[in-house]
Coordinates of C-alpha atoms and ligand atoms in Angstrom, one line a residue:
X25 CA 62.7 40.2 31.3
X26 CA 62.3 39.1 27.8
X27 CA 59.0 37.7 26.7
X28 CA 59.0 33.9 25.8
X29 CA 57.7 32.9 22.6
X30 CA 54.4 32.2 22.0
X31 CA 54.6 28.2 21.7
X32 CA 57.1 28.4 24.7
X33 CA 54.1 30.1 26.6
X34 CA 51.8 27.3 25.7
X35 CA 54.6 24.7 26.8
X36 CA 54.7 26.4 30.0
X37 CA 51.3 26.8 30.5
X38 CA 50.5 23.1 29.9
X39 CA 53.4 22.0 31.7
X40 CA 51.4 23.9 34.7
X41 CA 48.4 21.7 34.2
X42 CA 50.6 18.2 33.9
X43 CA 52.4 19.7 37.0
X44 CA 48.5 19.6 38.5
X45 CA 47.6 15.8 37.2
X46 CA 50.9 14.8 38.4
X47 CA 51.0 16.1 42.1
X48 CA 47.4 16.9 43.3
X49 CA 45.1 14.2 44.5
X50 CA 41.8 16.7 44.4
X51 CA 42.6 17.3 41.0
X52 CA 43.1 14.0 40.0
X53 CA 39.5 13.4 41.7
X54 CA 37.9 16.5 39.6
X55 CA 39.6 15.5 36.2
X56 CA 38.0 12.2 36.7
X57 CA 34.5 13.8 37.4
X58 CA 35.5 15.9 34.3
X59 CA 35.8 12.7 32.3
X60 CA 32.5 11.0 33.6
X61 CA 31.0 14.1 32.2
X62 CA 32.4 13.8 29.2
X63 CA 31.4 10.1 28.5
X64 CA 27.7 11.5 29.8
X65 CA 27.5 14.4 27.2
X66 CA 27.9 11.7 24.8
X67 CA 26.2 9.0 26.3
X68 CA 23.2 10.6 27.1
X69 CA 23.3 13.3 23.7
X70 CA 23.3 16.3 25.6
X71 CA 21.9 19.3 23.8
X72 CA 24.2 22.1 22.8
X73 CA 23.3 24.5 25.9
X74 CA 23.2 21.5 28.1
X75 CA 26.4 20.3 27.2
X76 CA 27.8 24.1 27.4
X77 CA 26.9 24.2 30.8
X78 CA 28.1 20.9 32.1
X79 CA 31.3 21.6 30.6
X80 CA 31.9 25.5 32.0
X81 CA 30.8 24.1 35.7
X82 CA 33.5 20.9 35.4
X83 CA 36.2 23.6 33.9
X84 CA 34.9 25.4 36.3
X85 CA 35.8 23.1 39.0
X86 CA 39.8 22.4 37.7
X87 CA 40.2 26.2 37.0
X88 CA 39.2 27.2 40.9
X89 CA 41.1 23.9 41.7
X90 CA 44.4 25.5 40.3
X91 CA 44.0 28.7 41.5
X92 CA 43.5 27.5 44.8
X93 CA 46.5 25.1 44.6
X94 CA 48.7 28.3 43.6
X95 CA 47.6 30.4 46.3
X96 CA 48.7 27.5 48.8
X97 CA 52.1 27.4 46.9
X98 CA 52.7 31.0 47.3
X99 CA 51.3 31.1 51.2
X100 CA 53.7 28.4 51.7
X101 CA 56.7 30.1 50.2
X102 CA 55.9 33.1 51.9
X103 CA 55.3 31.9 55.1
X104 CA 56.1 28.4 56.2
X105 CA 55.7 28.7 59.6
X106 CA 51.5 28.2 61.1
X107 CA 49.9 31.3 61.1
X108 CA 46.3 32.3 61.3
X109 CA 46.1 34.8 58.7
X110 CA 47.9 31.8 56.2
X111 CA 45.3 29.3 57.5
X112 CA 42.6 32.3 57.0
X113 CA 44.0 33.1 53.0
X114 CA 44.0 29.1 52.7
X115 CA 40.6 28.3 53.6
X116 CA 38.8 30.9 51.7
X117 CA 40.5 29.5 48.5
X118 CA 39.3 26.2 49.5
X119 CA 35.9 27.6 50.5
X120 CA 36.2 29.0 46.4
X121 CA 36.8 25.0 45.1
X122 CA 33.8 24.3 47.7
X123 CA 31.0 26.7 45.9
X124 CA 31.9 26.4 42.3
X125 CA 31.8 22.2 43.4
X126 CA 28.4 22.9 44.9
X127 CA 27.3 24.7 41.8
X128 CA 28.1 21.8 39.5
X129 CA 26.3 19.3 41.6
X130 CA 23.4 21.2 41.4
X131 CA 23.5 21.8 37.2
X132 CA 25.0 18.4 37.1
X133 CA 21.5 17.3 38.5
X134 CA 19.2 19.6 36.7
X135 CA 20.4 18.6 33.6
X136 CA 20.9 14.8 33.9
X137 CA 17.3 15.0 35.5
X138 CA 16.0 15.7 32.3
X139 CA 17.6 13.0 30.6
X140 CA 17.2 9.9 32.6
X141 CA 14.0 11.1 33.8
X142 CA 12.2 12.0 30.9
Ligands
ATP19 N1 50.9 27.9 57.6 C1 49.7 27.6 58.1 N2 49.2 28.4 59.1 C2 47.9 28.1 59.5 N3 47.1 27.2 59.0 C3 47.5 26.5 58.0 C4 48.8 26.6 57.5 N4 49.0 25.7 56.5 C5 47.8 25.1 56.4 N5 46.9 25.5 57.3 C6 45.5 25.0 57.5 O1 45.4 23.7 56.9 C7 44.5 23.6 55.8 C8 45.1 22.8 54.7 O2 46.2 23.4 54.2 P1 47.2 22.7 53.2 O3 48.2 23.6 52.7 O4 47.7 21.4 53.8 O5 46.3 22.4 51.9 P2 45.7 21.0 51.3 O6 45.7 20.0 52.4 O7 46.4 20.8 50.1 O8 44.2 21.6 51.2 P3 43.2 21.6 49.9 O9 42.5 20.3 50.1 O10 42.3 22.8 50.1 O11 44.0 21.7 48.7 C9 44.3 25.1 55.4 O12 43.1 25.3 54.8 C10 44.5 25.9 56.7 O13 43.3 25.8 57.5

């Protein structure tokens, strides 16, 4: 198959994360959290390595978020019908969106801690 071009890939690749926004209530949820972040960076004047971190845990969060949205797509393209091993595949991907969420909570407070606190 042909390669697109470049600014086709991009197109694609962004249409992938409208496609997210659009359809997926837990990443609607985790772009909002991303937002709040945003405003607090500012808000708060976040050092540089503070503000590095809070942003790699909430990209964190949407990246895992859309990898484990895709691996549901494919399990349910593959296999429709119930099946253990797709409910097995499926909740390890969630359990994947569960630790990197438990991570950001925790730097989320250990940072912010410092601000409001201090
Ligand atoms: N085909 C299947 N066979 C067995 N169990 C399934 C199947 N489809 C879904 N499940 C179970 O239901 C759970 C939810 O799956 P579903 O595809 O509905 O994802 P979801 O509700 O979008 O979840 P998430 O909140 O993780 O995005 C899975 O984690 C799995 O335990």
């Amino acid at each position: 198959m042909r390669k697109p071009p470049i600014h086709k890939s991009f197109f694609n690749a962004f249409r992938g994360i409208f496609l997210m926004i659009k359809s997926e209530r837990n990443f609607q949820i985790e772009l909002l959290a991303f937002f709040i972040n945003l405003s607090l960076i500012f808000y708060l004047k976040l050092s540089s390595i503070d503000t590095i971190l809070i942003l790699i845990v909430s990209f964190g969060v949407l990246i895992a978020e859309i990898f484990n949205t895709a691996i549901e797509k494919i399990c349910d393209i593959v296999h429709p019908e119930f099946d253990r091993r797709i409910g097995f595949i499926k909740d390890i991907a969630a359990g994947a969106v569960i630790l990197m969420a438990i991570v950001s909570v925790i730097a989320g407070i250990l940072v912010y801690w410092k601000y409001v606190f201090n």
